[in-house]
PDB file of N, CA and C in Angstrom:
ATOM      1  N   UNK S   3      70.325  -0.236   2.541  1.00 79.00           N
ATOM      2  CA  UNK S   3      69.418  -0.560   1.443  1.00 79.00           C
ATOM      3  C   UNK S   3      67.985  -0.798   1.910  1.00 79.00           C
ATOM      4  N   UNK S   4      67.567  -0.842   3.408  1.00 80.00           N
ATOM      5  CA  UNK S   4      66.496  -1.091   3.754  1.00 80.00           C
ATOM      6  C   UNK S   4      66.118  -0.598   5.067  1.00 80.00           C
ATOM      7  N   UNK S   5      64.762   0.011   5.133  1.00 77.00           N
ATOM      8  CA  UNK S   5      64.381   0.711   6.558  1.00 77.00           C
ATOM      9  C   UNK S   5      64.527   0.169   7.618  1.00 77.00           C
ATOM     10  N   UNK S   6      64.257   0.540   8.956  1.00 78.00           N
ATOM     11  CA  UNK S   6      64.778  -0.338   9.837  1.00 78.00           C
ATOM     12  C   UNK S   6      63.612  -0.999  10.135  1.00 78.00           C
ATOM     13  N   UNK S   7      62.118  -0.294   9.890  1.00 82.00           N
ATOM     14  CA  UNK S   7      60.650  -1.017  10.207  1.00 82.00           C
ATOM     15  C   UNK S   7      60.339  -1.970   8.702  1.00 82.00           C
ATOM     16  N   UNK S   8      61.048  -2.144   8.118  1.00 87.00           N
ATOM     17  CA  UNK S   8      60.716  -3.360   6.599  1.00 87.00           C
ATOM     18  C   UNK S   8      61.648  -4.403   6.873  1.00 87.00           C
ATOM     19  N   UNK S   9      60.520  -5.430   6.429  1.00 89.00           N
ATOM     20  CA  UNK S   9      61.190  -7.022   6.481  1.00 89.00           C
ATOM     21  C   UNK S   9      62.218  -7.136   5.775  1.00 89.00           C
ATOM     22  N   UNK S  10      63.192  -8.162   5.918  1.00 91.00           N
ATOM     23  CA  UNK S  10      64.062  -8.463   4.471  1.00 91.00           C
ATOM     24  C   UNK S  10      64.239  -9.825   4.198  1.00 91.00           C
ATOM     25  N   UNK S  11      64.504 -10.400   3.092  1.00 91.00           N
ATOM     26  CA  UNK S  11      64.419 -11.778   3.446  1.00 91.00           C
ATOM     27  C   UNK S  11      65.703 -12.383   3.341  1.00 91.00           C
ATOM     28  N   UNK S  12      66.521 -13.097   3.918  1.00 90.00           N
ATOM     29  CA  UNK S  12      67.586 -13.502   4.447  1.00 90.00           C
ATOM     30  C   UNK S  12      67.990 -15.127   4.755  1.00 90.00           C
ATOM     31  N   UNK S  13      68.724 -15.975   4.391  1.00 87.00           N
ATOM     32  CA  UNK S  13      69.099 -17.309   5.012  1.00 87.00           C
ATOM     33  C   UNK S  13      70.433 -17.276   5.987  1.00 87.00           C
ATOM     34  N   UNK S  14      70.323 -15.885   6.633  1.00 85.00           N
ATOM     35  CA  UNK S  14      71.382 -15.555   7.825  1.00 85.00           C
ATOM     36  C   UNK S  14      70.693 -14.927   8.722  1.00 85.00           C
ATOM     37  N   UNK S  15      69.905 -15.001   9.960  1.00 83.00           N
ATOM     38  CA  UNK S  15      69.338 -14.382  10.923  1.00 83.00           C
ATOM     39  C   UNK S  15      70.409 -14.060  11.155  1.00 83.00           C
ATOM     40  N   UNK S  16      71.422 -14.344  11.569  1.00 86.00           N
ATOM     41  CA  UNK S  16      72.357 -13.770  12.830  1.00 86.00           C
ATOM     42  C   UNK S  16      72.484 -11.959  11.643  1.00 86.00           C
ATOM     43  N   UNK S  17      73.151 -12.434  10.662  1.00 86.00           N
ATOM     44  CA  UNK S  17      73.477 -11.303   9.933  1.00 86.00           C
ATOM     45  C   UNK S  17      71.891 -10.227   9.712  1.00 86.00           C
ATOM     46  N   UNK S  18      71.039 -10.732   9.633  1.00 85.00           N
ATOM     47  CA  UNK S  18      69.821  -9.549   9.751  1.00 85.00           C
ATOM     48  C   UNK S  18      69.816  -8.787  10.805  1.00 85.00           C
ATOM     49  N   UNK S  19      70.257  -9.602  11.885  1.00 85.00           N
ATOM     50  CA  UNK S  19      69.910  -9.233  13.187  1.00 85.00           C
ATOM     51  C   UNK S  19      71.134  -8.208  13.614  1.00 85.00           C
ATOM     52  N   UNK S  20      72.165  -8.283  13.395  1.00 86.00           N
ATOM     53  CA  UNK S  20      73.532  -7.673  13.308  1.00 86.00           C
ATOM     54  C   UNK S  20      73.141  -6.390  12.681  1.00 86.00           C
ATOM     55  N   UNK S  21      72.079  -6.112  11.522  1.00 88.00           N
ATOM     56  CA  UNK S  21      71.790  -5.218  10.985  1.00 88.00           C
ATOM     57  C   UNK S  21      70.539  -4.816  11.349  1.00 88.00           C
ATOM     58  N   UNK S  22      70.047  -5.094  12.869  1.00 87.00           N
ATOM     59  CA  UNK S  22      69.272  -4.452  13.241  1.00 87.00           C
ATOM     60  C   UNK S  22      67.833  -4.801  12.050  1.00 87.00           C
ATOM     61  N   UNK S  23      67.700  -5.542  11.230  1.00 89.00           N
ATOM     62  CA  UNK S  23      66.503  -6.016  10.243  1.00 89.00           C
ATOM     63  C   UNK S  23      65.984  -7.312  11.366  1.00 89.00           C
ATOM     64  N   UNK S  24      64.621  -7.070  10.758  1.00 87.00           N
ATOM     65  CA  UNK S  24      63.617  -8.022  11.155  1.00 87.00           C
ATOM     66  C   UNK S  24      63.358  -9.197   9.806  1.00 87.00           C
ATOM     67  N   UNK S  25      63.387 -10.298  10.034  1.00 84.00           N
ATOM     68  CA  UNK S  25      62.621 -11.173   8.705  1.00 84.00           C
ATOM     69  C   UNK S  25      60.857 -11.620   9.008  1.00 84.00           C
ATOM     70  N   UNK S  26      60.594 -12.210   7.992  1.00 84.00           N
ATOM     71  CA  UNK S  26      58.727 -12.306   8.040  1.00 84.00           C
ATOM     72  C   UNK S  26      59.147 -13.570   9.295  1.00 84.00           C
ATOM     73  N   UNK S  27      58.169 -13.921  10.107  1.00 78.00           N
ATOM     74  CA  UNK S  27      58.293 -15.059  10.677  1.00 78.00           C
ATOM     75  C   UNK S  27      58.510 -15.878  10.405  1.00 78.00           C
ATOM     76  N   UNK S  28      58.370 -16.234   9.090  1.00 76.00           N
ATOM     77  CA  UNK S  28      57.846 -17.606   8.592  1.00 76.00           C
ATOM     78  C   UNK S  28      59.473 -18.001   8.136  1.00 76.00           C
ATOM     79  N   UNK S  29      59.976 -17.207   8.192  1.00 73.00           N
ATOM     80  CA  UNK S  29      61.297 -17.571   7.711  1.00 73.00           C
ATOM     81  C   UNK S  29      62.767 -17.109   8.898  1.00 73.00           C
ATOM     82  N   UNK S  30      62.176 -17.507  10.021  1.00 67.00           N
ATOM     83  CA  UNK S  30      63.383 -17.173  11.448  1.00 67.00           C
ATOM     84  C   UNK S  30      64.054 -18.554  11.048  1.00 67.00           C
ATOM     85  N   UNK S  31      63.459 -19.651  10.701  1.00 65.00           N
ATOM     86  CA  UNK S  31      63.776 -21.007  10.180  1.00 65.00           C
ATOM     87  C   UNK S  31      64.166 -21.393   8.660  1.00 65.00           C
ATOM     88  N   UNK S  32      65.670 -21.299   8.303  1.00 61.00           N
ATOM     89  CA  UNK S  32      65.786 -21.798   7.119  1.00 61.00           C
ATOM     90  C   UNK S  32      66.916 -22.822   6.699  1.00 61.00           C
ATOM     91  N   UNK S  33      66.446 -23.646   7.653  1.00 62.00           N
ATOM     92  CA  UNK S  33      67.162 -24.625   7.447  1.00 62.00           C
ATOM     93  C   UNK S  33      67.286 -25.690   6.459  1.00 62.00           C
ATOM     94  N   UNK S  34      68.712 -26.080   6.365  1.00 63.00           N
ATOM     95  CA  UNK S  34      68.757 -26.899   5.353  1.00 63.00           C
ATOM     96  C   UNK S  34      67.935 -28.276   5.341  1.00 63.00           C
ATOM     97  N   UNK S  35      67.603 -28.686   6.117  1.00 65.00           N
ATOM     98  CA  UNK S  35      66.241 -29.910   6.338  1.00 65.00           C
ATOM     99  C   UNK S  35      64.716 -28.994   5.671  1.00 65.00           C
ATOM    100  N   UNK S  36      64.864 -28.023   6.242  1.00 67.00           N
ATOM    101  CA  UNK S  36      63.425 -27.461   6.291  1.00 67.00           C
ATOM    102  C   UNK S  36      63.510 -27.171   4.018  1.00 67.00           C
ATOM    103  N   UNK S  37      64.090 -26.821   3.784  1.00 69.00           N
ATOM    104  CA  UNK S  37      64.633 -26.549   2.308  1.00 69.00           C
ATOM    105  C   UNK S  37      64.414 -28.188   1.462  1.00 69.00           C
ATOM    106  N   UNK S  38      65.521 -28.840   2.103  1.00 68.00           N
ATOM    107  CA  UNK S  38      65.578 -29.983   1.190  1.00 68.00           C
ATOM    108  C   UNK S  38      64.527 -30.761   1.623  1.00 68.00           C
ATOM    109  N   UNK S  39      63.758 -30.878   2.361  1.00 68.00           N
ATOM    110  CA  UNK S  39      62.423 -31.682   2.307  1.00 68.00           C
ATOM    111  C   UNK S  39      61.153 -31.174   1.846  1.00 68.00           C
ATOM    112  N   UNK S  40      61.379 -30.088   1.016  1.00 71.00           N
ATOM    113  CA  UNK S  40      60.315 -29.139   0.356  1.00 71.00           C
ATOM    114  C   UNK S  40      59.572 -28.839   1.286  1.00 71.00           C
ATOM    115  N   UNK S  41      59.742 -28.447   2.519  1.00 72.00           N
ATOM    116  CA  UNK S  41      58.706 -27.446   3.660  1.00 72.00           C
ATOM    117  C   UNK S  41      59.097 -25.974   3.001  1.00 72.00           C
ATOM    118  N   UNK S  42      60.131 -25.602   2.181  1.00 79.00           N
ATOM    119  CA  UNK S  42      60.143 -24.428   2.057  1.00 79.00           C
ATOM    120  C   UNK S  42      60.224 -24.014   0.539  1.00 79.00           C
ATOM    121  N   UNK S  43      59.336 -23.899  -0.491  1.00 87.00           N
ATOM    122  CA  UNK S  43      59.665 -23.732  -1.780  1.00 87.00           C
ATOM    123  C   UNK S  43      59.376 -22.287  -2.102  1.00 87.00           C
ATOM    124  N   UNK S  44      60.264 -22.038  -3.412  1.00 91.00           N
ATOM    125  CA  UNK S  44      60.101 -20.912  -4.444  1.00 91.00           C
ATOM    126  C   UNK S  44      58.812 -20.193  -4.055  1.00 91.00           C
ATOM    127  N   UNK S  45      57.556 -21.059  -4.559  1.00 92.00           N
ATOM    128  CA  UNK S  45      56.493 -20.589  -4.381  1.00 92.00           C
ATOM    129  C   UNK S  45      55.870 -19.987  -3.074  1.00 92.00           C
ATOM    130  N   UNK S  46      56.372 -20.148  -2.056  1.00 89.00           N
ATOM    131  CA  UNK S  46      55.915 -19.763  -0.680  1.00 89.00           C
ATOM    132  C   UNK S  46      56.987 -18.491  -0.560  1.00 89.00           C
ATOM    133  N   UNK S  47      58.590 -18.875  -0.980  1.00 91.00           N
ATOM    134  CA  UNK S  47      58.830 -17.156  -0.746  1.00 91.00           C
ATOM    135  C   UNK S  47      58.191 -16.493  -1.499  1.00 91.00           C
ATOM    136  N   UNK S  48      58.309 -16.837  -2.808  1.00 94.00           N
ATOM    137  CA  UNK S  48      57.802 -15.603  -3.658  1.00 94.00           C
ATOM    138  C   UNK S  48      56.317 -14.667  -3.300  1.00 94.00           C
ATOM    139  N   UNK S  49      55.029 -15.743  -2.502  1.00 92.00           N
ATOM    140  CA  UNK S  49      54.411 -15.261  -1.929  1.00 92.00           C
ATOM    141  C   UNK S  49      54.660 -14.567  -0.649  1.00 92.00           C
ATOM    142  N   UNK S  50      55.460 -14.353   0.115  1.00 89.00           N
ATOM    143  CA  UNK S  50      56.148 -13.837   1.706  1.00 89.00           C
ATOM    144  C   UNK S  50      56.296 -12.449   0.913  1.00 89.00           C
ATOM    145  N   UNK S  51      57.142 -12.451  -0.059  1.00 92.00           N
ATOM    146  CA  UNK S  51      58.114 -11.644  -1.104  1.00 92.00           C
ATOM    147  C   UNK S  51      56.740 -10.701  -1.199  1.00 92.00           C
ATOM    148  N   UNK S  52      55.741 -10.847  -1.723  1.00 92.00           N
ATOM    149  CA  UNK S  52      54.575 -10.301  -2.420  1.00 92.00           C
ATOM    150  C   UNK S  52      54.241  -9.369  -1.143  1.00 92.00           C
ATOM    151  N   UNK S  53      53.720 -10.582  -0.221  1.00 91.00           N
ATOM    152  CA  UNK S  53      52.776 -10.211   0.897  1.00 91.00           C
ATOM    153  C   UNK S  53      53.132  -9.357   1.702  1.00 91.00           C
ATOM    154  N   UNK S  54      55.023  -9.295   1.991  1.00 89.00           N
ATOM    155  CA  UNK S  54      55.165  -8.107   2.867  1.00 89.00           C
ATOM    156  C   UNK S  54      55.978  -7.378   2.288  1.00 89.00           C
ATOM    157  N   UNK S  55      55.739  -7.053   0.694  1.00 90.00           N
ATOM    158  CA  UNK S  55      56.816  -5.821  -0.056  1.00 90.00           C
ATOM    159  C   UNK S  55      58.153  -6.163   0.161  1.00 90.00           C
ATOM    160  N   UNK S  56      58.797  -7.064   0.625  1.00 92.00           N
ATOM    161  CA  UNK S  56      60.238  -7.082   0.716  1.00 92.00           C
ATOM    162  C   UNK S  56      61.414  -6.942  -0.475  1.00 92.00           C
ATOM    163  N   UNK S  57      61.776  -5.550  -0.610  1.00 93.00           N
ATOM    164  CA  UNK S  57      62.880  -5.285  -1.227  1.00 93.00           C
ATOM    165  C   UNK S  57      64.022  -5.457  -1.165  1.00 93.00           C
ATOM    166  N   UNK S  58      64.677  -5.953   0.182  1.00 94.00           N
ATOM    167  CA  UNK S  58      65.956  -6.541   0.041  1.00 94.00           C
ATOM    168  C   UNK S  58      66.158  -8.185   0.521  1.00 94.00           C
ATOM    169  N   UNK S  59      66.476  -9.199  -0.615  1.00 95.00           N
ATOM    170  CA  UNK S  59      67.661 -10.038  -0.606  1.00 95.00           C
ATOM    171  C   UNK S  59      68.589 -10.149  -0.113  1.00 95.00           C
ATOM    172  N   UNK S  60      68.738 -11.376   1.075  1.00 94.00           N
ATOM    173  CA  UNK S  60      70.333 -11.950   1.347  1.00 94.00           C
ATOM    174  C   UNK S  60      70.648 -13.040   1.299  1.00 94.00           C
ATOM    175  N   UNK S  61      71.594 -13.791   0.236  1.00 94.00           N
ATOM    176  CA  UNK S  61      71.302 -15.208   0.118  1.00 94.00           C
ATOM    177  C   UNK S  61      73.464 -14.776   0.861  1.00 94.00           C
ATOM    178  N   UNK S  62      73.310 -15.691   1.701  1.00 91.00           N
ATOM    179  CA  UNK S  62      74.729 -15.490   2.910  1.00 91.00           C
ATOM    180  C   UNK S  62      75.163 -16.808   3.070  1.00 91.00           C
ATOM    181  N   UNK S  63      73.902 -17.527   3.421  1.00 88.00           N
ATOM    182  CA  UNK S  63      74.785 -19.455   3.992  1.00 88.00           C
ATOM    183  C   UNK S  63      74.810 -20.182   2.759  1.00 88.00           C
ATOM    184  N   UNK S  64      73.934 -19.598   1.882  1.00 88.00           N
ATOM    185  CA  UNK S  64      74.094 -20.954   0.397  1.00 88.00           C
ATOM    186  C   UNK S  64      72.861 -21.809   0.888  1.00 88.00           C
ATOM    187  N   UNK S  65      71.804 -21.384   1.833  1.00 86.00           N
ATOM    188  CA  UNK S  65      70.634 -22.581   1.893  1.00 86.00           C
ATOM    189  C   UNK S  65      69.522 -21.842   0.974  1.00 86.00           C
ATOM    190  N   UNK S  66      68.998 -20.912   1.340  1.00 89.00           N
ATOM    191  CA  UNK S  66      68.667 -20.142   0.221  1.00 89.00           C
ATOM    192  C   UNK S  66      69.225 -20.569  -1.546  1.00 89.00           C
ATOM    193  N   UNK S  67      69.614 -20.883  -2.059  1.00 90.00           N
ATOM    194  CA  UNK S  67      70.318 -21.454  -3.132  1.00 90.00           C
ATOM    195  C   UNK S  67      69.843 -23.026  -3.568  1.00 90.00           C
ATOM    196  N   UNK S  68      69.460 -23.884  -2.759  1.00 87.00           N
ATOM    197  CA  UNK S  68      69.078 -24.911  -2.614  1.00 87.00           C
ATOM    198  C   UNK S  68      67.662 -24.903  -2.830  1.00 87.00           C
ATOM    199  N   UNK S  69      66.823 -24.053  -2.590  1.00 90.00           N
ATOM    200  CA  UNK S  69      65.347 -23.887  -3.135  1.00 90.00           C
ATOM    201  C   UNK S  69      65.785 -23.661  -4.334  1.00 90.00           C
ATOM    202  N   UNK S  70      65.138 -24.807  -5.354  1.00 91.00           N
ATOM    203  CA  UNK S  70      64.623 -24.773  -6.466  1.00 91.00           C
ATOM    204  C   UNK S  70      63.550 -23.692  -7.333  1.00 91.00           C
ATOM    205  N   UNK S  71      64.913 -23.014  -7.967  1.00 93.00           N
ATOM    206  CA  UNK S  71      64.415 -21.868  -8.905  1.00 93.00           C
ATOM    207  C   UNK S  71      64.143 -20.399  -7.988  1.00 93.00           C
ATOM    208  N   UNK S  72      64.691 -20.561  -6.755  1.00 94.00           N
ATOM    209  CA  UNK S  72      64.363 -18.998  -6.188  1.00 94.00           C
ATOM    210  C   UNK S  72      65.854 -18.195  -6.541  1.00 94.00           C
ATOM    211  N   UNK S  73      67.013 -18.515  -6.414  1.00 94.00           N
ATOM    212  CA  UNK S  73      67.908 -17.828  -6.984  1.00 94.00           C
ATOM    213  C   UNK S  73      67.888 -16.831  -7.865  1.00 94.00           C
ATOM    214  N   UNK S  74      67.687 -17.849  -9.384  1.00 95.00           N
ATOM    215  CA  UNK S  74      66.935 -17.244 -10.874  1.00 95.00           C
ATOM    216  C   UNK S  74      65.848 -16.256 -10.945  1.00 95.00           C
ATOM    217  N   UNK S  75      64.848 -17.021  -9.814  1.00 96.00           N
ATOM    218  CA  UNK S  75      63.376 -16.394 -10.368  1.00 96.00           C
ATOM    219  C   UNK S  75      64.352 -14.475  -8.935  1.00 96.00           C
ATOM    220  N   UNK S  76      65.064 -14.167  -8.198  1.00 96.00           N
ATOM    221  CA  UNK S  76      65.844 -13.155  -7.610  1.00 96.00           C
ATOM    222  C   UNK S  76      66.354 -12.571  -9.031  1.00 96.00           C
ATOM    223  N   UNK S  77      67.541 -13.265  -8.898  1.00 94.00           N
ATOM    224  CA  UNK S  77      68.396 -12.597 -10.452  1.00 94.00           C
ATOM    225  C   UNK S  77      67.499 -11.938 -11.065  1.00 94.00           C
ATOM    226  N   UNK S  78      66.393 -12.213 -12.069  1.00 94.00           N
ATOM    227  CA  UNK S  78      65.316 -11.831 -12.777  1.00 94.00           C
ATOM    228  C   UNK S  78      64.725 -10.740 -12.263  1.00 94.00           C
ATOM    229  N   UNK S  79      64.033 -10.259 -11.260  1.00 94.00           N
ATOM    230  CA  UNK S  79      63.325  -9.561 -10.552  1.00 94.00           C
ATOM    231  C   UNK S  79      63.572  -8.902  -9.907  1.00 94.00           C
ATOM    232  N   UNK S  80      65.284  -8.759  -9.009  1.00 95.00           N
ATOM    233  CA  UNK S  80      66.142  -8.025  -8.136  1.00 95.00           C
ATOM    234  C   UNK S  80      67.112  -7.423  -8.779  1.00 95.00           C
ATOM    235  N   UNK S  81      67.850  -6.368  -8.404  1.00 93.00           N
ATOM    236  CA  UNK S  81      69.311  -6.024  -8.787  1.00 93.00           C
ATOM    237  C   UNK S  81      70.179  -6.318  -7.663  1.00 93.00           C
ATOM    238  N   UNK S  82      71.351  -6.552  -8.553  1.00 93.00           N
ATOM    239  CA  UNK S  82      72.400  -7.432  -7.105  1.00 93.00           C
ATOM    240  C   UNK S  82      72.606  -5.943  -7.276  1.00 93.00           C
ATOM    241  N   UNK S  83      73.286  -5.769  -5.702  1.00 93.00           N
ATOM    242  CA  UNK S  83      73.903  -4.106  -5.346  1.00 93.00           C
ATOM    243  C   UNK S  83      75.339  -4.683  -4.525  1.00 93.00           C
ATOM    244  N   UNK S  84      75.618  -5.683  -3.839  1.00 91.00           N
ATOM    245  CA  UNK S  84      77.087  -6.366  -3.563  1.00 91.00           C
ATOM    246  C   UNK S  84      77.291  -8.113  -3.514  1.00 91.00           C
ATOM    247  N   UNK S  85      77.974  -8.438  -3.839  1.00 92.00           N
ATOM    248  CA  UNK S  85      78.415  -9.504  -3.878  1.00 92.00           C
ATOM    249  C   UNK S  85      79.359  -9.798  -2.506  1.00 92.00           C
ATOM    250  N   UNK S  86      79.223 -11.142  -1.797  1.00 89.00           N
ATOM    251  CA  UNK S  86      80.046 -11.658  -0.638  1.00 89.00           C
ATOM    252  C   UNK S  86      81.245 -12.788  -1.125  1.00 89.00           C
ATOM    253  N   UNK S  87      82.493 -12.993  -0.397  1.00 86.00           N
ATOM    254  CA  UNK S  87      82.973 -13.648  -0.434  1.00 86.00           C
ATOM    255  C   UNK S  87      82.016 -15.273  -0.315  1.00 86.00           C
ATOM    256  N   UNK S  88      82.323 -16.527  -0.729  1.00 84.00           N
ATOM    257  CA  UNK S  88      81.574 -18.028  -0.420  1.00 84.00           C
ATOM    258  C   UNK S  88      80.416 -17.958  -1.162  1.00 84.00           C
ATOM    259  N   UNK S  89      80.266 -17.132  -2.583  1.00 84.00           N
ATOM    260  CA  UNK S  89      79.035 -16.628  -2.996  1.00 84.00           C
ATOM    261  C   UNK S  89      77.744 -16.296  -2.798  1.00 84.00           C
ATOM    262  N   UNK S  90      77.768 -15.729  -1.696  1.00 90.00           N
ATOM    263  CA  UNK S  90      76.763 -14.702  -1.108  1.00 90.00           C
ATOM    264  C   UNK S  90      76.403 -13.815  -1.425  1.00 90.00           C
ATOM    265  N   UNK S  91      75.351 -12.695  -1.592  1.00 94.00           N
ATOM    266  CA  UNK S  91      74.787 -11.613  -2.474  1.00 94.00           C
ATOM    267  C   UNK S  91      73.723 -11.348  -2.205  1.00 94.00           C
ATOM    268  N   UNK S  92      73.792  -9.105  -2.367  1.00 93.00           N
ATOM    269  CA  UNK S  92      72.499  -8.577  -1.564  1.00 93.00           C
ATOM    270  C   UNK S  92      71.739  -8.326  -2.951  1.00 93.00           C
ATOM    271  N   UNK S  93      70.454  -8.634  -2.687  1.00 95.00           N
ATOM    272  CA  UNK S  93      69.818  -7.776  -4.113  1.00 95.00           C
ATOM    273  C   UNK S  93      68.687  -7.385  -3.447  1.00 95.00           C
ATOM    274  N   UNK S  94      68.383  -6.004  -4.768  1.00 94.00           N
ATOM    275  CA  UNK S  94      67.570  -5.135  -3.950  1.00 94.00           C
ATOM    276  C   UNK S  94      66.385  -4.958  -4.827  1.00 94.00           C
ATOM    277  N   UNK S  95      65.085  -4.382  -4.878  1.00 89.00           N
ATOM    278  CA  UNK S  95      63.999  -4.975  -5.841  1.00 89.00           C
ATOM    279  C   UNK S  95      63.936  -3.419  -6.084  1.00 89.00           C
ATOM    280  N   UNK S  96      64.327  -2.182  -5.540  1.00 72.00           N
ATOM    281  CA  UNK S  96      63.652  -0.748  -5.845  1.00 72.00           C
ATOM    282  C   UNK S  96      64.385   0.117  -4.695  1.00 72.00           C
ATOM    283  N   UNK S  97      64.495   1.585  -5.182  1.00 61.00           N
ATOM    284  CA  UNK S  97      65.638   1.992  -4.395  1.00 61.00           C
ATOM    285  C   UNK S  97      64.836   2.145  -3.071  1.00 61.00           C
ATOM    286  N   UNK S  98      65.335   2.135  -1.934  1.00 56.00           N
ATOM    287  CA  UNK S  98      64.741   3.466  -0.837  1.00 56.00           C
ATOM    288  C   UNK S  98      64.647   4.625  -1.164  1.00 56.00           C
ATOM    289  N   UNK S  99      63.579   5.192  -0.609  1.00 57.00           N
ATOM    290  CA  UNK S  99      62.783   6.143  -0.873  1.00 57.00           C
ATOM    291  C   UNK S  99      62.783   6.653   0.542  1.00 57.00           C
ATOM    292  N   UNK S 100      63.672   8.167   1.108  1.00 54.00           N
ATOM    293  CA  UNK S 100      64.225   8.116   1.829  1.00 54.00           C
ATOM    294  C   UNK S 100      63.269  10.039   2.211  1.00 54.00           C
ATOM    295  N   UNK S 101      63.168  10.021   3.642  1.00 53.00           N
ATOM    296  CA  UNK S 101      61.940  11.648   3.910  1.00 53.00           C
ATOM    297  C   UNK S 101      63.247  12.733   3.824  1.00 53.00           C
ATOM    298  N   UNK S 102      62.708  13.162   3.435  1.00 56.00           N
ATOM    299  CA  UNK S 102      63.654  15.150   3.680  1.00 56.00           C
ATOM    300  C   UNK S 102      62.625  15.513   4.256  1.00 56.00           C
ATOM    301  N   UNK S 103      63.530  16.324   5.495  1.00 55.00           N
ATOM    302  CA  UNK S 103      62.626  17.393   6.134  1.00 55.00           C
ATOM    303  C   UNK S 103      62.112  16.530   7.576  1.00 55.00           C
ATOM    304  N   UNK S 104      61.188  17.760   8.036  1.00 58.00           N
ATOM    305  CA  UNK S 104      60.921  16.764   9.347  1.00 58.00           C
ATOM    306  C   UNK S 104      59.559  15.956   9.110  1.00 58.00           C
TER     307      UNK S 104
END
């Protein structure tokens, strides 16, 4: 669902990384301290979201979920494309757009 040179945004490094994806820096850290003490709100992904085009969603550990209103304000704006067992889920904002030819 995503190039291998585009960010994605994720609350599972290990699993980005497994998939060979990179995340924005700002988010190698998403911890549940860093979340529940508001170092990390809605409003700052949604700007990350903006700033580096990121079309694919992975909410995997459930910390992601814990920011207030980023779930919803996903749902709204993304299409889920799979669902995980522990309610986890990829969503994707626009298809890949993929070269033919050399």
């Amino acid at each position: 669902f995503s190039a291998p040179d585009e960010f994605v945004l994720s609350d599972d490094q290990y699993a980005a990384a497994l998939a060979d994806r990179d995340l924005p820096p700002q988010l190698v850290a998403t911890s549940f301290v860093r979340i529940i003490s508001g170092y990390l709100s809605a409003a700052q992904l949604k700007d990350l979201i903006a700033r580096d085009r990121i079309r694919v969603i992975l909410f995997a550990t459930g910390r992601l979920d814990q920011v207030p209103g980023f779930h919803a304000w996903v749902s709204r704006n993304y299409t889920p494309v799979a669902s995980f067992d522990g309610g986890g889920a990829l969503f994707v904002r626009e298809p890949l757009v993929r070269q033919v030819g050399p």
